[in-house]
mmCIF file of C-alpha atoms and ligand atoms in Angstrom:
data_model
loop_
_atom_site.group_PDB
_atom_site.id
_atom_site.type_symbol
_atom_site.label_atom_id
_atom_site.label_comp_id
_atom_site.label_asym_id
_atom_site.label_seq_id
_atom_site.Cartn_x
_atom_site.Cartn_y
_atom_site.Cartn_z
ATOM 1 C CA MET A 1 132.867 52.409 136.453
ATOM 2 C CA LYS A 2 134.942 50.841 139.159
ATOM 3 C CA ALA A 3 137.410 53.496 140.113
ATOM 4 C CA LYS A 4 140.439 53.137 142.270
ATOM 5 C CA TYR A 5 141.936 56.272 143.693
ATOM 6 C CA ILE A 6 145.391 56.180 145.141
ATOM 7 C CA THR A 7 145.860 58.794 147.791
ATOM 8 C CA VAL A 8 149.389 60.097 148.088
ATOM 9 C CA VAL A 9 150.328 59.587 151.677
ATOM 10 C CA LEU A 10 153.954 58.673 151.277
ATOM 11 C CA ALA A 11 156.817 60.393 149.608
ATOM 12 C CA PHE A 12 158.191 57.953 147.054
ATOM 13 C CA SER A 13 161.828 58.865 146.796
ATOM 14 C CA VAL A 14 163.748 58.549 150.026
ATOM 15 C CA PHE A 15 167.328 59.104 150.845
ATOM 16 C CA PHE A 16 169.304 56.286 152.333
ATOM 17 C CA THR A 17 170.012 56.918 155.952
ATOM 18 C CA SER A 18 173.704 56.035 155.949
ATOM 19 C CA CYS A 19 174.738 59.534 156.852
ATOM 20 C CA GLY A 20 176.659 58.876 160.043
ATOM 21 C CA LEU A 21 180.156 60.161 160.629
ATOM 22 C CA THR A 22 182.984 57.687 161.035
ATOM 23 C CA GLY A 23 183.314 56.344 164.566
ATOM 24 C CA GLY A 24 179.559 55.848 164.865
ATOM 25 C CA ASN A 25 178.909 59.459 165.777
ATOM 26 C CA ALA A 26 175.803 59.711 163.681
ATOM 27 C CA VAL A 27 174.789 63.275 162.932
ATOM 28 C CA LYS A 28 171.051 63.465 163.407
ATOM 29 C CA PRO A 29 169.016 65.717 161.142
ATOM 30 C CA TYR A 30 166.153 67.890 162.260
ATOM 31 C CA GLU A 31 163.135 66.317 160.563
ATOM 32 C CA VAL A 32 159.687 67.664 159.871
ATOM 33 C CA GLU A 33 156.749 66.514 157.769
ATOM 34 C CA ASP A 34 153.977 68.748 156.481
ATOM 35 C CA LEU A 35 150.841 67.839 154.607
ATOM 36 C CA MET A 36 150.657 70.477 151.891
ATOM 37 C CA MET A 37 149.943 70.750 148.158
ATOM 38 C CA GLY A 38 148.085 67.469 148.393
ATOM 39 C CA THR A 39 151.186 65.580 149.419
ATOM 40 C CA VAL A 40 153.647 64.907 152.231
ATOM 41 C CA ILE A 41 156.556 67.311 152.388
ATOM 42 C CA THR A 42 159.547 65.991 154.310
ATOM 43 C CA GLN A 43 162.494 68.131 155.363
ATOM 44 C CA ARG A 44 165.714 66.726 156.845
ATOM 45 C CA ILE A 45 168.133 69.455 157.812
ATOM 46 C CA TYR A 46 171.594 69.266 159.380
ATOM 47 C CA GLY A 47 173.413 71.836 161.471
ATOM 48 C CA GLU A 48 172.621 74.835 163.608
ATOM 49 C CA ASN A 49 169.490 76.790 162.762
ATOM 50 C CA ALA A 50 167.886 73.652 161.350
ATOM 51 C CA GLU A 51 164.677 74.073 163.313
ATOM 52 C CA LEU A 52 164.285 77.733 162.387
ATOM 53 C CA ALA A 53 165.053 77.024 158.728
ATOM 54 C CA ALA A 54 162.486 74.209 158.676
ATOM 55 C CA GLU A 55 159.851 76.495 160.116
ATOM 56 C CA LEU A 56 160.589 79.247 157.597
ATOM 57 C CA VAL A 57 160.415 76.732 154.764
ATOM 58 C CA SER A 58 157.071 75.348 155.982
ATOM 59 C CA GLU A 59 155.668 78.884 156.125
ATOM 60 C CA ARG A 60 156.999 79.699 152.678
ATOM 61 C CA MET A 61 155.488 76.543 151.208
ATOM 62 C CA LYS A 62 152.141 77.375 152.741
ATOM 63 C CA GLU A 63 152.357 80.815 151.119
ATOM 64 C CA ILE A 64 153.202 79.302 147.717
ATOM 65 C CA GLU A 65 150.358 76.817 148.064
ATOM 66 C CA GLU A 66 147.844 79.535 148.928
ATOM 67 C CA ARG A 67 148.894 81.630 145.944
ATOM 68 C CA MET A 68 149.079 78.859 143.359
ATOM 69 C CA THR A 69 146.487 76.240 144.298
ATOM 70 C CA VAL A 70 143.444 75.305 142.222
ATOM 71 C CA ASN A 71 142.471 72.666 144.771
ATOM 72 C CA SER A 72 141.020 75.028 147.343
ATOM 73 C CA PRO A 73 139.408 78.466 147.115
ATOM 74 C CA GLY A 74 141.307 81.760 147.013
ATOM 75 C CA GLY A 75 144.714 82.656 145.672
ATOM 76 C CA GLU A 76 146.062 84.106 142.474
ATOM 77 C CA ILE A 77 145.587 81.198 140.072
ATOM 78 C CA ASN A 78 141.927 80.827 140.956
ATOM 79 C CA ALA A 79 141.528 84.581 140.426
ATOM 80 C CA LEU A 80 143.287 84.353 137.056
ATOM 81 C CA ASN A 81 141.064 81.460 135.981
ATOM 82 C CA GLU A 82 137.882 83.186 137.136
ATOM 83 C CA ALA A 83 138.779 86.318 135.144
ATOM 84 C CA ALA A 84 139.526 84.372 131.931
ATOM 85 C CA GLY A 85 138.450 86.262 128.828
ATOM 86 C CA GLU A 86 137.547 89.305 130.885
ATOM 87 C CA LYS A 87 140.419 91.031 132.568
ATOM 88 C CA SER A 88 143.999 90.751 133.763
ATOM 89 C CA VAL A 89 144.855 89.851 137.344
ATOM 90 C CA ALA A 90 147.747 91.162 139.440
ATOM 91 C CA LEU A 91 150.274 88.494 140.426
ATOM 92 C CA SER A 92 152.927 88.250 143.103
ATOM 93 C CA PRO A 93 156.492 87.917 141.735
ATOM 94 C CA ASP A 94 156.280 84.214 142.759
ATOM 95 C CA THR A 95 153.318 83.353 140.593
ATOM 96 C CA PHE A 96 154.469 85.535 137.712
ATOM 97 C CA PHE A 97 157.844 83.754 137.715
ATOM 98 C CA VAL A 98 156.315 80.260 137.792
ATOM 99 C CA ILE A 99 153.937 81.050 134.923
ATOM 100 C CA GLU A 100 156.753 82.628 132.916
ATOM 101 C CA LYS A 101 158.885 79.507 133.422
ATOM 102 C CA ALA A 102 155.949 77.261 132.534
ATOM 103 C CA LEU A 103 155.464 79.092 129.238
ATOM 104 C CA GLN A 104 159.173 78.699 128.420
ATOM 105 C CA PHE A 105 158.908 74.943 128.931
ATOM 106 C CA SER A 106 155.760 74.855 126.802
ATOM 107 C CA GLN A 107 157.735 76.454 123.969
ATOM 108 C CA ARG A 108 160.678 74.099 124.429
ATOM 109 C CA SER A 109 158.477 71.002 124.529
ATOM 110 C CA GLY A 110 156.311 72.002 121.573
ATOM 111 C CA GLY A 111 153.261 72.211 123.833
ATOM 112 C CA ALA A 112 153.640 68.802 125.529
ATOM 113 C CA PHE A 113 153.926 70.757 128.755
ATOM 114 C CA ASP A 114 150.978 73.117 128.963
ATOM 115 C CA ILE A 115 149.504 74.623 132.125
ATOM 116 C CA THR A 116 146.271 75.511 130.272
ATOM 117 C CA VAL A 117 145.442 71.804 130.416
ATOM 118 C CA GLU A 118 143.371 72.545 133.557
ATOM 119 C CA PRO A 119 139.880 72.056 132.020
ATOM 120 C CA LEU A 120 140.926 68.563 130.921
ATOM 121 C CA VAL A 121 142.509 67.811 134.306
ATOM 122 C CA LYS A 122 139.233 68.817 135.925
ATOM 123 C CA ALA A 123 137.152 66.750 133.465
ATOM 124 C CA TRP A 124 139.162 63.575 134.101
ATOM 125 C CA ALA A 125 139.225 64.365 137.849
ATOM 126 C CA VAL A 126 141.943 61.762 138.410
ATOM 127 C CA ASN A 127 143.113 63.580 141.542
ATOM 128 C CA THR A 128 139.674 63.338 143.148
ATOM 129 C CA ASP A 129 137.442 60.688 144.686
ATOM 130 C CA ASN A 130 135.281 60.721 141.553
ATOM 131 C CA PRO A 131 137.483 60.190 138.508
ATOM 132 C CA ARG A 132 135.746 59.597 135.176
ATOM 133 C CA ILE A 133 136.359 58.979 131.494
ATOM 134 C CA PRO A 134 134.887 62.042 129.796
ATOM 135 C CA PRO A 135 132.914 61.409 126.583
ATOM 136 C CA ARG A 136 134.941 62.020 123.430
ATOM 137 C CA GLU A 137 132.929 65.119 122.427
ATOM 138 C CA GLU A 138 133.645 66.678 125.821
ATOM 139 C CA ILE A 139 137.352 65.940 125.418
ATOM 140 C CA ASP A 140 137.379 67.438 121.925
ATOM 141 C CA ARG A 141 135.541 70.541 123.084
ATOM 142 C CA LEU A 142 137.882 71.093 126.051
ATOM 143 C CA LYS A 143 140.972 70.291 124.000
ATOM 144 C CA ALA A 144 140.153 73.211 121.721
ATOM 145 C CA SER A 145 140.666 75.613 124.633
ATOM 146 C CA ILE A 146 144.143 74.304 125.527
ATOM 147 C CA ASP A 147 146.831 76.691 124.301
ATOM 148 C CA PHE A 148 149.666 78.088 126.375
ATOM 149 C CA ARG A 149 149.959 80.993 123.898
ATOM 150 C CA ASP A 150 146.696 82.303 125.323
ATOM 151 C CA VAL A 151 148.345 83.036 128.678
ATOM 152 C CA LEU A 152 149.174 86.719 128.337
ATOM 153 C CA LEU A 153 151.836 88.044 130.703
ATOM 154 C CA TYR A 154 152.246 91.758 131.434
ATOM 155 C CA GLU A 155 155.664 92.224 132.947
ATOM 156 C CA ASP A 156 155.336 95.983 133.517
ATOM 157 C CA LYS A 157 152.367 95.576 135.846
ATOM 158 C CA SER A 158 153.138 92.023 137.068
ATOM 159 C CA ALA A 159 149.847 90.667 135.819
ATOM 160 C CA ALA A 160 148.432 87.976 133.585
ATOM 161 C CA MET A 161 145.288 87.259 131.649
ATOM 162 C CA LEU A 162 143.788 84.248 129.936
ATOM 163 C CA LYS A 163 142.618 85.217 126.484
ATOM 164 C CA ASN A 164 139.334 83.304 126.340
ATOM 165 C CA LYS A 165 136.497 82.494 128.687
ATOM 166 C CA GLY A 166 136.597 78.884 129.838
ATOM 167 C CA GLN A 167 140.386 78.698 129.759
ATOM 168 C CA ALA A 168 142.194 77.933 133.003
ATOM 169 C CA VAL A 169 145.688 77.105 134.238
ATOM 170 C CA ASP A 170 146.913 74.467 136.700
ATOM 171 C CA LEU A 171 150.443 74.706 138.120
ATOM 172 C CA GLY A 172 150.385 71.150 139.513
ATOM 173 C CA ALA A 173 153.259 70.082 137.274
ATOM 174 C CA ILE A 174 155.642 72.906 138.205
ATOM 175 C CA ALA A 175 154.764 74.694 141.469
ATOM 176 C CA LYS A 176 156.173 71.990 143.760
ATOM 177 C CA GLY A 177 159.386 72.368 141.797
ATOM 178 C CA TYR A 178 159.475 76.079 142.558
ATOM 179 C CA ALA A 179 158.752 75.395 146.230
ATOM 180 C CA GLY A 180 161.770 73.058 146.320
ATOM 181 C CA ASP A 181 164.062 75.792 145.001
ATOM 182 C CA GLU A 182 162.671 78.208 147.560
ATOM 183 C CA ALA A 183 163.407 75.700 150.335
ATOM 184 C CA LEU A 184 167.074 75.549 149.302
ATOM 185 C CA ARG A 185 167.297 79.342 149.100
ATOM 186 C CA ILE A 186 165.990 79.603 152.678
ATOM 187 C CA TYR A 187 168.357 76.887 153.946
ATOM 188 C CA ARG A 188 171.317 78.729 152.426
ATOM 189 C CA GLU A 189 170.197 82.063 153.869
ATOM 190 C CA ASN A 190 170.173 80.428 157.288
ATOM 191 C CA GLY A 191 173.661 79.019 157.016
ATOM 192 C CA ILE A 192 172.572 75.434 156.366
ATOM 193 C CA LYS A 193 175.091 73.417 154.361
ATOM 194 C CA SER A 194 173.376 70.058 154.190
ATOM 195 C CA ALA A 195 169.666 69.344 153.747
ATOM 196 C CA TYR A 196 167.172 67.148 151.963
ATOM 197 C CA VAL A 197 163.602 68.012 151.083
ATOM 198 C CA ASN A 198 161.055 65.742 149.427
ATOM 199 C CA LEU A 199 157.804 67.184 148.080
ATOM 200 C CA GLY A 200 155.859 64.077 147.153
ATOM 201 C CA GLY A 201 158.505 62.701 144.841
ATOM 202 C CA ASN A 202 160.291 65.937 144.031
ATOM 203 C CA VAL A 203 163.570 65.502 145.919
ATOM 204 C CA VAL A 204 165.965 68.429 146.288
ATOM 205 C CA VAL A 205 169.260 68.218 148.155
ATOM 206 C CA LEU A 206 171.510 70.968 149.413
ATOM 207 C CA GLY A 207 175.210 70.167 149.397
ATOM 208 C CA SER A 208 176.323 66.674 150.345
ATOM 209 C CA LYS A 209 175.553 64.571 153.391
ATOM 210 C CA PRO A 210 177.188 65.811 156.604
ATOM 211 C CA ASP A 211 180.046 63.300 156.196
ATOM 212 C CA GLY A 212 180.838 64.827 152.807
ATOM 213 C CA SER A 213 179.585 61.927 150.716
ATOM 214 C CA PRO A 214 176.885 62.514 148.080
ATOM 215 C CA TRP A 215 173.227 61.743 148.682
ATOM 216 C CA LYS A 216 171.815 58.482 147.422
ATOM 217 C CA ILE A 217 168.315 58.928 146.053
ATOM 218 C CA GLY A 218 166.196 55.866 145.378
ATOM 219 C CA ILE A 219 164.238 55.886 142.119
ATOM 220 C CA GLN A 220 160.832 54.339 142.701
ATOM 221 C CA ASP A 221 160.062 51.085 140.902
ATOM 222 C CA PRO A 222 157.001 52.275 138.940
ATOM 223 C CA ARG A 223 155.425 48.826 139.201
ATOM 224 C CA GLY A 224 156.575 48.045 142.745
ATOM 225 C CA SER A 225 155.108 49.055 146.063
ATOM 226 C CA ILE A 226 155.902 52.465 147.494
ATOM 227 C CA GLY A 227 159.488 52.532 148.713
ATOM 228 C CA GLU A 228 160.693 49.805 146.347
ATOM 229 C CA TYR A 229 163.517 51.160 144.210
ATOM 230 C CA MET A 230 164.693 50.079 140.792
ATOM 231 C CA GLY A 231 167.812 52.207 140.953
ATOM 232 C CA ILE A 232 169.850 54.700 142.914
ATOM 233 C CA ALA A 233 171.087 58.108 141.789
ATOM 234 C CA THR A 234 174.078 59.619 143.606
ATOM 235 C CA VAL A 235 173.839 63.412 143.712
ATOM 236 C CA ALA A 236 174.872 66.627 145.479
ATOM 237 C CA ASP A 237 173.228 70.044 145.080
ATOM 238 C CA LYS A 238 170.605 68.691 142.723
ATOM 239 C CA ALA A 239 166.897 68.173 142.230
ATOM 240 C CA VAL A 240 165.684 64.673 141.369
ATOM 241 C CA VAL A 241 162.097 64.826 140.121
ATOM 242 C CA THR A 242 159.953 61.991 138.801
ATOM 243 C CA SER A 243 156.695 62.002 136.865
ATOM 244 C CA GLY A 244 154.942 58.684 136.540
ATOM 245 C CA ASP A 245 151.687 56.868 135.889
ATOM 246 C CA TYR A 246 151.721 54.937 139.152
ATOM 247 C CA GLN A 247 150.796 57.344 141.888
ATOM 248 C CA ARG A 248 147.683 59.121 140.767
ATOM 249 C CA TYR A 249 145.514 57.017 138.535
ATOM 250 C CA PHE A 250 142.337 55.003 138.331
ATOM 251 C CA GLU A 251 141.540 51.832 136.452
ATOM 252 C CA SER A 252 138.530 51.029 134.332
ATOM 253 C CA ASN A 253 138.066 47.790 132.374
ATOM 254 C CA GLY A 254 141.712 46.947 132.889
ATOM 255 C CA THR A 255 142.979 50.273 131.515
ATOM 256 C CA ARG A 256 144.994 52.641 133.643
ATOM 257 C CA TYR A 257 144.056 56.329 133.413
ATOM 258 C CA HIS A 258 146.639 58.561 135.073
ATOM 259 C CA HIS A 259 146.874 62.282 135.735
ATOM 260 C CA ILE A 260 149.340 63.508 133.104
ATOM 261 C CA ILE A 261 147.380 64.643 130.073
ATOM 262 C CA ASP A 262 148.703 64.812 126.537
ATOM 263 C CA PRO A 263 147.381 68.189 125.355
ATOM 264 C CA GLU A 264 147.366 66.890 121.788
ATOM 265 C CA THR A 265 144.989 63.981 122.427
ATOM 266 C CA GLY A 266 143.191 65.146 125.565
ATOM 267 C CA TYR A 267 143.788 61.682 127.064
ATOM 268 C CA PRO A 268 146.332 60.542 129.657
ATOM 269 C CA ALA A 269 149.733 60.535 127.956
ATOM 270 C CA ASP A 270 150.443 57.233 126.253
ATOM 271 C CA SER A 271 153.999 57.812 125.089
ATOM 272 C CA GLY A 272 155.458 54.474 126.145
ATOM 273 C CA LEU A 273 156.984 55.885 129.346
ATOM 274 C CA ILE A 274 155.779 54.819 132.777
ATOM 275 C CA SER A 275 158.314 56.958 134.628
ATOM 276 C CA ALA A 276 160.491 59.959 133.752
ATOM 277 C CA THR A 277 163.051 61.266 136.227
ATOM 278 C CA VAL A 278 164.968 64.472 135.571
ATOM 279 C CA ILE A 279 168.059 65.490 137.526
ATOM 280 C CA THR A 280 169.323 69.038 137.334
ATOM 281 C CA GLU A 281 170.191 72.008 139.508
ATOM 282 C CA LEU A 282 166.853 73.804 139.650
ATOM 283 C CA SER A 283 163.889 71.782 140.788
ATOM 284 C CA ILE A 284 161.431 74.002 138.891
ATOM 285 C CA ASP A 285 163.203 72.944 135.692
ATOM 286 C CA ALA A 286 163.299 69.280 136.718
ATOM 287 C CA ASP A 287 159.579 69.353 137.550
ATOM 288 C CA ALA A 288 158.509 70.873 134.239
ATOM 289 C CA LEU A 289 160.902 68.711 132.221
ATOM 290 C CA SER A 290 159.895 65.420 133.849
ATOM 291 C CA THR A 291 156.241 66.094 133.046
ATOM 292 C CA ALA A 292 157.101 67.243 129.510
ATOM 293 C CA ALA A 293 159.292 64.191 128.871
ATOM 294 C CA PHE A 294 156.597 61.898 130.201
ATOM 295 C CA VAL A 295 154.218 63.283 127.574
ATOM 296 C CA LEU A 296 156.790 63.284 124.764
ATOM 297 C CA GLY A 297 158.038 59.719 125.264
ATOM 298 C CA PRO A 298 161.493 58.151 125.204
ATOM 299 C CA LYS A 299 162.761 59.481 121.882
ATOM 300 C CA GLU A 300 161.502 63.065 121.846
ATOM 301 C CA GLY A 301 161.900 63.268 125.617
ATOM 302 C CA MET A 302 165.606 62.446 125.327
ATOM 303 C CA GLU A 303 165.953 64.996 122.526
ATOM 304 C CA LEU A 304 164.429 67.643 124.781
ATOM 305 C CA ILE A 305 166.737 66.726 127.685
ATOM 306 C CA GLY A 306 169.805 66.354 125.451
ATOM 307 C CA ALA A 307 169.345 69.864 124.081
ATOM 308 C CA MET A 308 169.808 71.363 127.545
ATOM 309 C CA GLU A 309 173.031 71.894 129.482
ATOM 310 C CA GLY A 310 173.440 70.126 132.811
ATOM 311 C CA VAL A 311 170.210 68.141 132.611
ATOM 312 C CA GLU A 312 170.215 64.360 133.116
ATOM 313 C CA ALA A 313 167.365 61.883 132.912
ATOM 314 C CA ILE A 314 166.267 58.336 133.672
ATOM 315 C CA PHE A 315 163.329 57.096 131.613
ATOM 316 C CA ILE A 316 161.526 53.802 132.107
ATOM 317 C CA THR A 317 159.406 52.423 129.271
ATOM 318 C CA ARG A 318 156.373 50.179 129.609
ATOM 319 C CA ASP A 319 158.503 47.143 128.752
ATOM 320 C CA LYS A 320 160.803 48.020 131.705
ATOM 321 C CA LYS A 321 163.711 49.243 129.617
ATOM 322 C CA VAL A 322 165.771 51.939 131.297
ATOM 323 C CA HIS A 323 167.169 54.840 129.273
ATOM 324 C CA ILE A 324 169.719 57.145 130.923
ATOM 325 C CA THR A 325 171.635 60.165 129.692
ATOM 326 C CA PRO A 326 175.412 59.611 129.316
ATOM 327 C CA GLY A 327 176.059 61.995 132.225
ATOM 328 C CA LEU A 328 174.569 59.400 134.604
ATOM 329 C CA ASN A 329 176.808 56.485 133.589
ATOM 330 C CA GLU A 330 178.768 56.762 136.841
ATOM 331 C CA SER A 331 176.147 58.178 139.179
ATOM 332 C CA PHE A 332 173.109 55.996 138.474
ATOM 333 C CA LYS A 333 173.026 52.303 139.326
ATOM 334 C CA LEU A 334 170.284 49.817 138.603
ATOM 335 C CA ASN A 335 169.341 48.209 141.881
ATOM 336 C CA ASP A 336 166.642 45.827 140.829
ATOM 337 C CA GLU A 337 166.749 42.419 142.476
ATOM 338 C CA SER A 338 164.016 41.031 140.236
ATOM 339 C CA GLY A 339 166.155 41.687 137.158
ATOM 340 C CA GLU A 340 163.060 42.958 135.356
ATOM 341 C CA TYR A 341 164.563 46.331 134.576
ATOM 342 C CA GLN A 342 167.313 46.426 131.994
ATOM 343 C CA TYR A 343 169.164 49.117 130.162
ATOM 344 C CA ALA A 344 167.817 49.782 126.706
ATOM 345 C CA GLN A 345 170.152 49.008 123.827
ATOM 346 C CA GLU A 346 170.709 52.479 122.408
ATOM 347 C CA GLY A 347 171.395 53.256 118.794
HETATM 348 P P1 FAD B 401 153.663 66.121 137.631
HETATM 349 O O1 FAD B 401 153.952 65.352 136.414
HETATM 350 O O2 FAD B 401 154.684 67.100 138.043
HETATM 351 O O3 FAD B 401 152.331 66.976 137.387
HETATM 352 C C1 FAD B 401 151.139 66.434 136.931
HETATM 353 C C2 FAD B 401 150.042 67.392 137.210
HETATM 354 O O4 FAD B 401 150.170 68.530 136.352
HETATM 355 C C3 FAD B 401 148.659 66.826 136.949
HETATM 356 O O5 FAD B 401 148.108 66.298 138.132
HETATM 357 C C4 FAD B 401 147.913 68.026 136.429
HETATM 358 O O6 FAD B 401 147.470 68.819 137.489
HETATM 359 C C5 FAD B 401 148.955 68.805 135.664
HETATM 360 N N1 FAD B 401 149.144 68.370 134.279
HETATM 361 C C6 FAD B 401 148.657 67.259 133.648
HETATM 362 N N2 FAD B 401 149.096 67.189 132.387
HETATM 363 C C7 FAD B 401 149.885 68.269 132.191
HETATM 364 C C8 FAD B 401 150.609 68.753 131.068
HETATM 365 N N3 FAD B 401 150.625 68.109 129.902
HETATM 366 N N4 FAD B 401 151.310 69.905 131.214
HETATM 367 C C9 FAD B 401 151.290 70.587 132.382
HETATM 368 N N5 FAD B 401 150.609 70.184 133.459
HETATM 369 C C10 FAD B 401 149.920 69.040 133.378
HETATM 370 N N6 FAD B 401 146.392 67.645 145.218
HETATM 371 C C11 FAD B 401 145.397 67.233 146.020
HETATM 372 O O7 FAD B 401 144.976 66.084 145.908
HETATM 373 N N7 FAD B 401 144.865 68.075 146.938
HETATM 374 C C12 FAD B 401 145.312 69.352 147.101
HETATM 375 O O8 FAD B 401 144.813 70.078 147.939
HETATM 376 C C13 FAD B 401 146.365 69.811 146.274
HETATM 377 N N8 FAD B 401 146.848 71.087 146.360
HETATM 378 C C14 FAD B 401 147.886 71.478 145.551
HETATM 379 C C15 FAD B 401 148.383 72.780 145.647
HETATM 380 C C16 FAD B 401 149.447 73.186 144.863
HETATM 381 C C17 FAD B 401 149.959 74.583 144.955
HETATM 382 C C18 FAD B 401 150.052 72.265 143.963
HETATM 383 C C19 FAD B 401 151.246 72.651 143.116
HETATM 384 C C20 FAD B 401 149.557 70.983 143.847
HETATM 385 C C21 FAD B 401 148.470 70.594 144.623
HETATM 386 N N9 FAD B 401 147.935 69.311 144.519
HETATM 387 C C22 FAD B 401 146.898 68.899 145.325
HETATM 388 C C23 FAD B 401 148.298 68.513 143.390
HETATM 389 C C24 FAD B 401 149.142 67.334 143.630
HETATM 390 O O9 FAD B 401 150.158 67.502 144.547
HETATM 391 C C25 FAD B 401 149.545 66.981 142.221
HETATM 392 O O10 FAD B 401 149.239 65.653 142.019
HETATM 393 C C26 FAD B 401 150.919 67.213 141.916
HETATM 394 O O11 FAD B 401 151.171 68.598 141.814
HETATM 395 C C27 FAD B 401 151.305 66.459 140.683
HETATM 396 O O12 FAD B 401 152.637 66.342 140.783
HETATM 397 P P2 FAD B 401 153.437 65.099 140.331
HETATM 398 O O13 FAD B 401 154.824 65.389 140.750
HETATM 399 O O14 FAD B 401 152.813 63.853 140.782
HETATM 400 O O15 FAD B 401 153.254 65.104 138.749
HETATM 401 MG MG1 MG B 402 156.221 68.025 136.984
#
């Protein structure tokens, strides 16, 4: 099999740098980039204390990574997975909270979002140098162990247990979202009023730009090169999180196999969407919902989003039709010079 692995070296949603004050007195942010959670994390912070806040955020993200990773040894999720079917494992409030949230989104999405998908993620190995198409019997066997209801949470002792041996969880679709919310909490605690953080495509902004205007966040063209945008969302105090099939995937015999697994089929989700962006206040919610919507597809994905207060979305289908929630009519603009992307005719 000829496999192509795309390493994530660039954040794919950037803010537009027109953040100067009138009179040409551009306010310069303090900027820092970290390589963590398998991606580039960029912080741009304005105002006093920016450097300190950036450092605290980097440390906090490292802590979250160490607790929640399944990509390197140690931490709480690896411990939970290793003890599957045997015993419960004590969790920090961080990890307990993220798992609890994940289970809520599993319920809401009817299981499209499911952190127990880990054995399938590992079998496909899309995020590694050796991705593969597992044989159907392997997929069927692993699929049988996927069930978010088997993650047992014990609030009184802040612990969790996986019901059966062989089950495992992967927080790859939600933990970066949590880290984004933690970054904003730390900025606020340090008196920061304006900041932008991008965790490999999960963008979170605090306040507005220093000149008081909202942030402009480019939405990656899912079939363009990195940094090419098909639209711009104008936001303040929001998370803008995209799940897509274009960043982590491999190709075999002309078929694209990406990293978001449909727990129902055991194969990479094939819902008709190639990109799902969710915009809302909490980035943990946006992260879980963008992955869930990507699995559900345009119709059920919009139903999921529409049922929630204050949540907006931009979906792109394989035929390059763009679906947006009514709340984005004013704040999202198509910006596609090729003219390939067009709004879907709703109704
Ligand atoms: P999202 O759509 O948000 O998430 C997709 C990911 O979620 C998949 O890659 C898979 O892990 C999981 N998933 C797949 N299907 C489902 C589903 N139906 N429901 C729920 N989850 C699903 N990557 C590396 O290459 N090296 C690392 O060292 C590394 N360390 C990491 C440490 C942490 C703590 C985290 C959170 C991630 C780490 N990653 C690492 C993973 C990498 O950053 C992931 O590709 C990323 O989390 C996926 O995010 P996304 O926004 O692209 O896609
Ligand atoms: Mg996600």
